[in-house]
Amino acid sequence: MAKKKIRTSQEVNAGSMADIAFLLLIFFLVTTTIASDKGILNILPPKQDPDQPPPEVELNERNIFNILINANDQLLIEGEFRTTTEGLSNEIKSFILNFGNPDEDNLALYNGLPASLRALALRSPESSDYPGAGGAVVSIKTNRGTSYEIYLEVLDLVKKAYFEIYGERVGLTAEEYRALTGNTAAEVELQNRGKEGIPMAISIAEPDKTGS
Amino acid sequence: MGKFNKKTKADTNIPTSALPDIIFMLLFFFMVTTVLREQDLLVEQKIPQATQLQKLQKKSLISYLFLGKPKNTALYGVEPRIQANDVLINTNDILQWVNQEKDALSEAERDQITISLKADRDVKMGPVSDIQFELREADARKLMYATVGKVQD
């Protein structure tokens, strides 16, 4: 059977082509984002007044987690010589959450933590007293000859420890916690709940001048 | 009289077949003219990798500092240099540069200025800490070390 074709018009209806083009235009307008600015955020300490020497902060040795990096990119972590940063993040986590000698407020903070984080608290008298600026400080000291890359690697691991704690407190992964933008009230609430009582106490010391 | 009233009824349909072409022309026009403001980099930039990245929301608050070995070593030497806008500056010019950047912001946002430090991964900590010291002096304390995401295994 031969097919019967009826030739109606030879022209394709091009009226909707404009709509298709518009769709394309809008699609590109919406999806085109300029490469976003990402990085590790660091808040510098306020500037020093030459007339007023910085206040002497009395911190017990047990409350400071010392990380020293020399000009050969070798690490001295809590007095122990290392060449790699392996496992550093977990050590910092248990240092922050040690709760060796908490006061009442911090005891309440401890009781409010999820069980998985409470398990990290060894309550060792040799480690930090409580999380926070006066109780658990991570100190990073570099040399002028230290490479920027290893410094960032260490800073990255310290941040990782904090973000994992924050995330775990609110039931998110560290990744999800970092992705919170703070644009909505719910996200701000999550962010605040994560870091409440455990501020990031990272001290970056002036680098040594020797050996650069 | 009838002579003047003679009007031929024209087709009321406007031909739309050329409309897509016009829209496409618009599309191409925008695609071609939209230039992302790219700075001419005078220093080498191999951005280091990290995992714990944070994203900044307000782009208008960010100012960029580039740090690295100059590309034109014959002219600028091999020591790491700082680039702000399109010129290489010295460490003690940072204070002035920050103030210029702050002036460009509105009064309320001035203290929220964030410096994105795009430093080459081969740079040593010496110049980085010099920049940090100057930024503290300039009271621009929000500093972001620009990094790219690391592929985790």
Tab-separated table of C-alpha atoms in Angstrom:
chain	number	residue	atom	x	y	z
A	1	MET	CA	0.000	0.000	0.000
A	2	ALA	CA	1.447	3.257	-0.992
A	3	LYS	CA	1.360	5.918	1.637
A	4	LYS	CA	-0.754	8.830	0.861
A	5	LYS	CA	0.919	12.027	1.821
A	6	ILE	CA	-0.806	15.274	1.758
A	7	ARG	CA	1.433	18.203	1.134
A	8	THR	CA	-0.095	21.064	3.036
A	9	SER	CA	2.555	23.707	3.314
A	10	GLN	CA	6.237	23.692	2.688
A	11	GLU	CA	7.057	26.242	5.363
A	12	VAL	CA	7.907	25.118	8.859
A	13	ASN	CA	6.081	27.061	11.468
A	14	ALA	CA	8.826	29.240	12.870
A	15	GLY	CA	6.734	31.282	15.245
A	16	SER	CA	7.770	29.282	18.308
A	17	MET	CA	11.435	29.490	17.437
A	18	ALA	CA	11.554	32.808	19.256
A	19	ASP	CA	10.294	31.134	22.400
A	20	ILE	CA	12.950	28.468	22.127
A	21	ALA	CA	15.609	31.119	21.715
A	22	PHE	CA	14.221	32.972	24.706
A	23	LEU	CA	14.374	29.800	26.759
A	24	LEU	CA	18.005	29.372	25.783
A	25	LEU	CA	18.756	32.973	26.626
A	26	ILE	CA	17.162	32.689	30.056
A	27	PHE	CA	18.834	29.338	30.682
A	28	PHE	CA	22.252	30.832	30.050
A	29	LEU	CA	21.479	33.926	32.061
A	30	VAL	CA	20.526	31.809	35.064
A	31	THR	CA	23.177	29.128	34.915
A	32	THR	CA	26.196	31.241	34.104
A	33	THR	CA	27.941	31.862	37.393
A	34	ILE	CA	31.366	33.288	37.626
A	35	ALA	CA	33.796	30.956	39.367
A	36	SER	CA	32.976	31.366	43.023
A	37	ASP	CA	35.432	32.570	45.578
A	38	LYS	CA	36.296	29.823	47.937
A	39	GLY	CA	38.980	29.540	50.507
A	40	ILE	CA	39.920	29.197	54.124
A	41	LEU	CA	38.705	32.068	56.193
A	42	ASN	CA	40.959	33.449	58.878
A	43	ILE	CA	40.280	36.333	61.200
A	44	LEU	CA	43.442	38.227	62.023
A	45	PRO	CA	44.009	39.554	65.526
A	46	PRO	CA	43.488	43.281	66.035
A	47	LYS	CA	46.448	45.523	65.469
A	48	GLN	CA	48.890	46.098	68.215
A	49	ASP	CA	49.185	49.417	69.883
A	50	PRO	CA	52.889	50.177	70.224
A	51	ASP	CA	52.272	51.977	73.500
A	52	GLN	CA	50.287	49.191	75.024
A	53	PRO	CA	51.960	45.829	75.014
A	54	PRO	CA	49.539	42.953	74.424
A	55	PRO	CA	48.001	41.725	77.637
A	56	GLU	CA	49.803	38.775	79.053
A	57	VAL	CA	47.540	35.809	78.713
A	58	GLU	CA	48.196	33.198	81.296
A	59	LEU	CA	47.547	29.871	79.737
A	60	ASN	CA	48.554	26.574	81.106
A	61	GLU	CA	50.718	24.476	78.902
A	62	ARG	CA	48.092	21.743	78.863
A	63	ASN	CA	45.604	24.133	77.311
A	64	ILE	CA	47.710	24.829	74.250
A	65	PHE	CA	48.056	22.460	71.359
A	66	ASN	CA	51.393	23.435	69.904
A	67	ILE	CA	52.128	22.989	66.260
A	68	LEU	CA	55.505	24.170	65.076
A	69	ILE	CA	56.573	24.043	61.463
A	70	ASN	CA	60.161	24.745	60.578
A	71	ALA	CA	61.768	25.985	57.393
A	72	ASN	CA	62.170	22.410	56.143
A	73	ASP	CA	58.428	21.819	56.511
A	74	GLN	CA	58.978	19.434	59.395
A	75	LEU	CA	56.426	19.408	62.145
A	76	LEU	CA	56.774	19.477	65.881
A	77	ILE	CA	53.394	18.654	67.328
A	78	GLU	CA	53.097	18.809	71.109
A	79	GLY	CA	56.843	18.261	71.333
A	80	GLU	CA	56.800	15.292	69.027
A	81	PHE	CA	58.691	15.325	65.757
A	82	ARG	CA	56.699	14.405	62.662
A	83	THR	CA	57.078	14.609	58.946
A	84	THR	CA	53.452	14.069	57.940
A	85	THR	CA	50.185	15.569	59.112
A	86	GLU	CA	48.449	12.232	59.249
A	87	GLY	CA	45.919	11.868	62.043
A	88	LEU	CA	46.413	15.442	63.181
A	89	SER	CA	42.758	16.318	62.757
A	90	ASN	CA	41.600	13.575	65.114
A	91	GLU	CA	44.194	14.513	67.721
A	92	ILE	CA	42.978	18.085	67.668
A	93	LYS	CA	39.396	16.915	68.010
A	94	SER	CA	40.141	14.955	71.136
A	95	PHE	CA	42.262	17.823	72.432
A	96	ILE	CA	39.396	20.298	72.076
A	97	LEU	CA	36.854	17.960	73.580
A	98	ASN	CA	39.016	16.740	76.430
A	99	PHE	CA	37.093	18.494	79.227
A	100	GLY	CA	39.868	17.909	81.739
A	101	ASN	CA	38.743	20.482	84.240
A	102	PRO	CA	35.460	22.087	83.175
A	103	ASP	CA	33.585	24.680	85.215
A	104	GLU	CA	29.824	24.576	85.614
A	105	ASP	CA	28.943	26.170	82.282
A	106	ASN	CA	31.222	23.848	80.417
A	107	LEU	CA	29.925	20.849	82.279
A	108	ALA	CA	26.484	21.799	80.992
A	109	LEU	CA	27.985	22.131	77.520
A	110	TYR	CA	29.507	18.688	77.893
A	111	ASN	CA	26.198	17.175	78.897
A	112	GLY	CA	24.532	18.784	75.919
A	113	LEU	CA	26.874	17.160	73.418
A	114	PRO	CA	25.814	14.135	71.414
A	115	ALA	CA	27.104	10.813	72.720
A	116	SER	CA	29.537	10.386	69.824
A	117	LEU	CA	31.340	13.578	70.840
A	118	ARG	CA	31.179	12.822	74.541
A	119	ALA	CA	33.002	9.597	73.813
A	120	LEU	CA	35.971	11.682	72.655
A	121	ALA	CA	36.275	13.384	76.021
A	122	LEU	CA	39.061	11.559	77.766
A	123	ARG	CA	38.999	13.923	80.744
A	124	SER	CA	42.723	13.635	80.948
A	125	PRO	CA	44.335	16.133	83.332
A	126	GLU	CA	47.234	16.566	80.915
A	127	SER	CA	45.110	17.921	78.089
A	128	SER	CA	42.778	20.896	77.701
A	129	ASP	CA	40.455	22.047	80.484
A	130	TYR	CA	37.434	22.948	78.375
A	131	PRO	CA	36.760	24.075	74.792
A	132	GLY	CA	36.971	27.770	74.161
A	133	ALA	CA	39.412	30.627	74.125
A	134	GLY	CA	40.827	30.156	77.615
A	135	GLY	CA	40.665	26.406	77.785
A	136	ALA	CA	41.797	24.922	74.518
A	137	VAL	CA	43.868	26.872	72.055
A	138	VAL	CA	45.462	25.483	68.940
A	139	SER	CA	48.652	27.369	68.252
A	140	ILE	CA	50.367	27.296	64.896
A	141	LYS	CA	53.828	28.736	64.669
A	142	THR	CA	55.737	28.849	61.456
A	143	ASN	CA	59.070	30.026	60.257
A	144	ARG	CA	59.565	32.614	57.526
A	145	GLY	CA	60.945	29.838	55.390
A	146	THR	CA	58.009	27.490	55.895
A	147	SER	CA	56.147	26.859	52.695
A	148	TYR	CA	52.697	28.364	52.384
A	149	GLU	CA	51.343	25.043	51.217
A	150	ILE	CA	52.148	23.133	54.401
A	151	TYR	CA	50.864	25.990	56.521
A	152	LEU	CA	47.543	25.847	54.717
A	153	GLU	CA	47.480	22.084	55.037
A	154	VAL	CA	47.826	22.314	58.808
A	155	LEU	CA	45.329	25.152	59.097
A	156	ASP	CA	42.978	23.132	56.941
A	157	LEU	CA	43.200	20.168	59.312
A	158	VAL	CA	42.558	22.341	62.352
A	159	LYS	CA	39.497	23.805	60.653
A	160	LYS	CA	38.412	20.304	59.744
A	161	ALA	CA	38.492	19.254	63.385
A	162	TYR	CA	36.294	22.186	64.363
A	163	PHE	CA	33.845	21.767	61.503
A	164	GLU	CA	33.453	18.078	62.273
A	165	ILE	CA	32.577	18.909	65.845
A	166	TYR	CA	30.146	21.625	64.770
A	167	GLY	CA	28.541	19.397	62.205
A	168	GLU	CA	28.161	16.497	64.570
A	169	ARG	CA	26.460	18.667	67.158
A	170	VAL	CA	23.682	19.593	64.771
A	171	GLY	CA	23.495	16.255	63.033
A	172	LEU	CA	25.178	17.246	59.798
A	173	THR	CA	28.425	16.232	58.198
A	174	ALA	CA	31.273	18.729	58.230
A	175	GLU	CA	30.639	19.295	54.541
A	176	GLU	CA	27.004	20.148	55.025
A	177	TYR	CA	27.804	22.407	57.935
A	178	ARG	CA	30.315	24.379	55.899
A	179	ALA	CA	27.818	24.748	53.092
A	180	LEU	CA	25.399	26.600	55.365
A	181	THR	CA	25.134	30.093	54.016
A	182	GLY	CA	23.367	31.831	56.826
A	183	ASN	CA	20.885	33.336	54.409
A	184	THR	CA	17.853	31.976	56.204
A	185	ALA	CA	16.980	32.098	59.870
A	186	ALA	CA	16.971	28.313	60.095
A	187	GLU	CA	20.514	28.099	58.756
A	188	VAL	CA	21.750	30.805	61.103
A	189	GLU	CA	20.193	28.898	63.977
A	190	LEU	CA	21.981	25.717	62.903
A	191	GLN	CA	25.265	27.571	62.577
A	192	ASN	CA	24.971	29.110	66.003
A	193	ARG	CA	23.916	25.870	67.597
A	194	GLY	CA	26.968	24.188	66.103
A	195	LYS	CA	29.547	26.588	67.405
A	196	GLU	CA	27.914	27.643	70.641
A	197	GLY	CA	30.392	27.339	73.473
A	198	ILE	CA	33.146	26.012	71.217
A	199	PRO	CA	34.637	28.991	69.402
A	200	MET	CA	37.475	28.425	66.994
A	201	ALA	CA	40.504	29.258	69.072
A	202	ILE	CA	43.323	29.154	66.576
A	203	SER	CA	46.335	31.237	67.338
A	204	ILE	CA	48.737	31.992	64.556
A	205	ALA	CA	51.991	33.210	65.933
A	206	GLU	CA	54.386	35.573	64.225
A	207	PRO	CA	56.896	33.494	62.301
A	208	ASP	CA	60.457	33.098	63.399
A	209	LYS	CA	63.010	35.057	61.465
A	210	THR	CA	65.823	32.569	61.663
A	211	GLY	CA	66.748	30.108	59.006
A	212	SER	CA	64.680	31.619	56.226
B	1	MET	CA	-15.328	60.059	-3.453
B	2	GLY	CA	-15.053	56.374	-3.818
B	3	LYS	CA	-11.666	56.968	-5.243
B	4	PHE	CA	-10.195	57.816	-1.855
B	5	ASN	CA	-11.876	55.135	0.228
B	6	LYS	CA	-10.359	52.406	-1.728
B	7	LYS	CA	-8.281	50.456	0.756
B	8	THR	CA	-6.985	47.037	0.241
B	9	LYS	CA	-7.366	44.831	3.258
B	10	ALA	CA	-3.849	43.797	4.163
B	11	ASP	CA	-3.030	40.570	5.943
B	12	THR	CA	-3.363	41.220	9.697
B	13	ASN	CA	-0.728	38.601	10.556
B	14	ILE	CA	2.704	40.003	11.178
B	15	PRO	CA	5.319	37.657	9.830
B	16	THR	CA	7.173	36.265	12.835
B	17	SER	CA	9.639	34.089	11.041
B	18	ALA	CA	12.435	36.625	11.573
B	19	LEU	CA	11.821	36.913	15.291
B	20	PRO	CA	14.099	34.028	16.339
B	21	ASP	CA	16.897	35.588	14.362
B	22	ILE	CA	16.436	38.807	16.260
B	23	ILE	CA	16.438	36.969	19.588
B	24	PHE	CA	19.502	34.991	18.569
B	25	MET	CA	21.211	38.211	17.666
B	26	LEU	CA	20.411	39.501	21.148
B	27	LEU	CA	21.719	36.281	22.674
B	28	PHE	CA	24.966	36.508	20.764
B	29	PHE	CA	25.282	40.187	21.511
B	30	PHE	CA	25.101	39.513	25.243
B	31	MET	CA	27.346	36.481	25.010
B	32	VAL	CA	30.010	38.468	23.214
B	33	THR	CA	29.862	41.671	25.211
B	34	THR	CA	29.685	40.139	28.671
B	35	VAL	CA	33.308	40.153	29.650
B	36	LEU	CA	34.167	38.899	33.094
B	37	ARG	CA	36.575	41.404	34.458
B	38	GLU	CA	39.784	39.484	34.311
B	39	GLN	CA	42.905	40.935	35.649
B	40	ASP	CA	46.149	40.606	33.880
B	41	LEU	CA	48.165	38.484	36.201
B	42	LEU	CA	51.704	39.645	36.609
B	43	VAL	CA	52.613	36.945	39.081
B	44	GLU	CA	52.521	33.203	38.902
B	45	GLN	CA	49.411	31.631	40.347
B	46	LYS	CA	49.216	28.014	41.283
B	47	ILE	CA	46.451	28.081	43.859
B	48	PRO	CA	47.003	25.573	46.670
B	49	GLN	CA	44.503	22.895	47.555
B	50	ALA	CA	42.516	22.438	50.733
B	51	THR	CA	39.443	20.602	51.879
B	52	GLN	CA	37.681	22.869	54.363
B	53	LEU	CA	36.567	25.541	51.975
B	54	GLN	CA	34.093	28.235	52.803
B	55	LYS	CA	32.294	30.372	50.336
B	56	LEU	CA	31.815	34.054	50.722
B	57	GLN	CA	28.392	35.412	50.036
B	58	LYS	CA	28.945	39.040	49.253
B	59	LYS	CA	31.240	39.476	46.317
B	60	SER	CA	31.318	43.246	46.606
B	61	LEU	CA	33.141	42.978	49.919
B	62	ILE	CA	36.046	41.005	48.522
B	63	SER	CA	39.272	42.574	47.386
B	64	TYR	CA	42.000	40.504	45.868
B	65	LEU	CA	45.680	40.412	46.553
B	66	PHE	CA	47.875	38.224	44.420
B	67	LEU	CA	51.151	36.909	45.657
B	68	GLY	CA	53.700	34.959	43.732
B	69	LYS	CA	56.821	34.921	41.676
B	70	PRO	CA	56.680	37.562	38.932
B	71	LYS	CA	56.131	36.204	35.465
B	72	ASN	CA	58.476	38.742	33.979
B	73	THR	CA	61.543	37.802	35.967
B	74	ALA	CA	63.828	39.965	33.867
B	75	LEU	CA	61.957	43.064	34.974
B	76	TYR	CA	60.771	42.245	38.485
B	77	GLY	CA	63.177	39.607	39.731
B	78	VAL	CA	62.420	36.193	41.153
B	79	GLU	CA	61.369	37.075	44.678
B	80	PRO	CA	57.595	36.815	45.339
B	81	ARG	CA	55.769	40.071	44.724
B	82	ILE	CA	52.333	41.356	45.620
B	83	GLN	CA	49.901	42.388	42.935
B	84	ALA	CA	46.935	44.589	43.687
B	85	ASN	CA	44.625	45.568	40.871
B	86	ASP	CA	46.925	45.692	37.885
B	87	VAL	CA	50.201	46.716	39.420
B	88	LEU	CA	52.868	45.185	41.557
B	89	ILE	CA	53.125	46.868	44.916
B	90	ASN	CA	55.443	46.708	47.868
B	91	THR	CA	54.476	45.546	51.316
B	92	ASN	CA	54.219	49.059	52.700
B	93	ASP	CA	51.776	50.104	49.980
B	94	ILE	CA	49.185	47.644	51.272
B	95	LEU	CA	47.905	50.045	53.896
B	96	GLN	CA	47.089	52.642	51.268
B	97	TRP	CA	45.577	50.065	48.955
B	98	VAL	CA	43.279	48.733	51.676
B	99	ASN	CA	42.101	52.238	52.435
B	100	GLN	CA	41.336	52.805	48.766
B	101	GLU	CA	39.367	49.583	48.650
B	102	LYS	CA	37.509	50.556	51.790
B	103	ASP	CA	36.602	53.917	50.326
B	104	ALA	CA	34.897	52.161	47.475
B	105	LEU	CA	32.521	50.454	49.895
B	106	SER	CA	29.613	52.025	51.646
B	107	GLU	CA	30.082	53.293	55.179
B	108	ALA	CA	28.261	50.410	56.822
B	109	GLU	CA	30.182	47.735	54.985
B	110	ARG	CA	33.609	49.209	55.424
B	111	ASP	CA	34.609	47.093	58.383
B	112	GLN	CA	33.389	43.925	56.733
B	113	ILE	CA	35.932	44.088	53.948
B	114	THR	CA	37.435	40.711	53.174
B	115	ILE	CA	40.804	40.306	51.563
B	116	SER	CA	41.175	37.255	49.416
B	117	LEU	CA	44.822	36.336	49.313
B	118	LYS	CA	45.574	34.439	46.159
B	119	ALA	CA	49.016	33.188	46.890
B	120	ASP	CA	51.078	30.822	44.854
B	121	ARG	CA	51.718	27.512	46.543
B	122	ASP	CA	55.472	27.873	46.227
B	123	VAL	CA	55.508	31.035	48.289
B	124	LYS	CA	57.115	30.927	51.710
B	125	MET	CA	55.477	32.156	54.887
B	126	GLY	CA	57.681	35.242	55.104
B	127	PRO	CA	55.835	37.399	52.564
B	128	VAL	CA	52.485	35.977	53.705
B	129	SER	CA	53.088	37.045	57.276
B	130	ASP	CA	54.256	40.469	56.091
B	131	ILE	CA	50.921	40.881	54.327
B	132	GLN	CA	49.058	39.722	57.423
B	133	PHE	CA	50.899	42.250	59.522
B	134	GLU	CA	50.029	45.078	57.137
B	135	LEU	CA	46.390	44.000	56.996
B	136	ARG	CA	46.218	44.113	60.759
B	137	GLU	CA	47.623	47.619	60.628
B	138	ALA	CA	45.025	48.555	58.034
B	139	ASP	CA	42.284	47.015	60.174
B	140	ALA	CA	41.145	44.666	57.426
B	141	ARG	CA	41.109	41.597	59.572
B	142	LYS	CA	39.018	39.245	57.509
B	143	LEU	CA	41.455	37.328	55.408
B	144	MET	CA	40.682	34.462	53.127
B	145	TYR	CA	43.362	32.183	51.800
B	146	ALA	CA	42.068	31.403	48.335
B	147	THR	CA	42.263	27.681	47.705
B	148	VAL	CA	40.716	25.173	45.398
B	149	GLY	CA	38.997	22.011	46.494
B	150	LYS	CA	41.078	18.915	46.938
B	151	VAL	CA	39.840	15.713	45.473
B	152	GLN	CA	39.551	13.461	48.456
B	153	ASP	CA	40.337	9.816	48.266
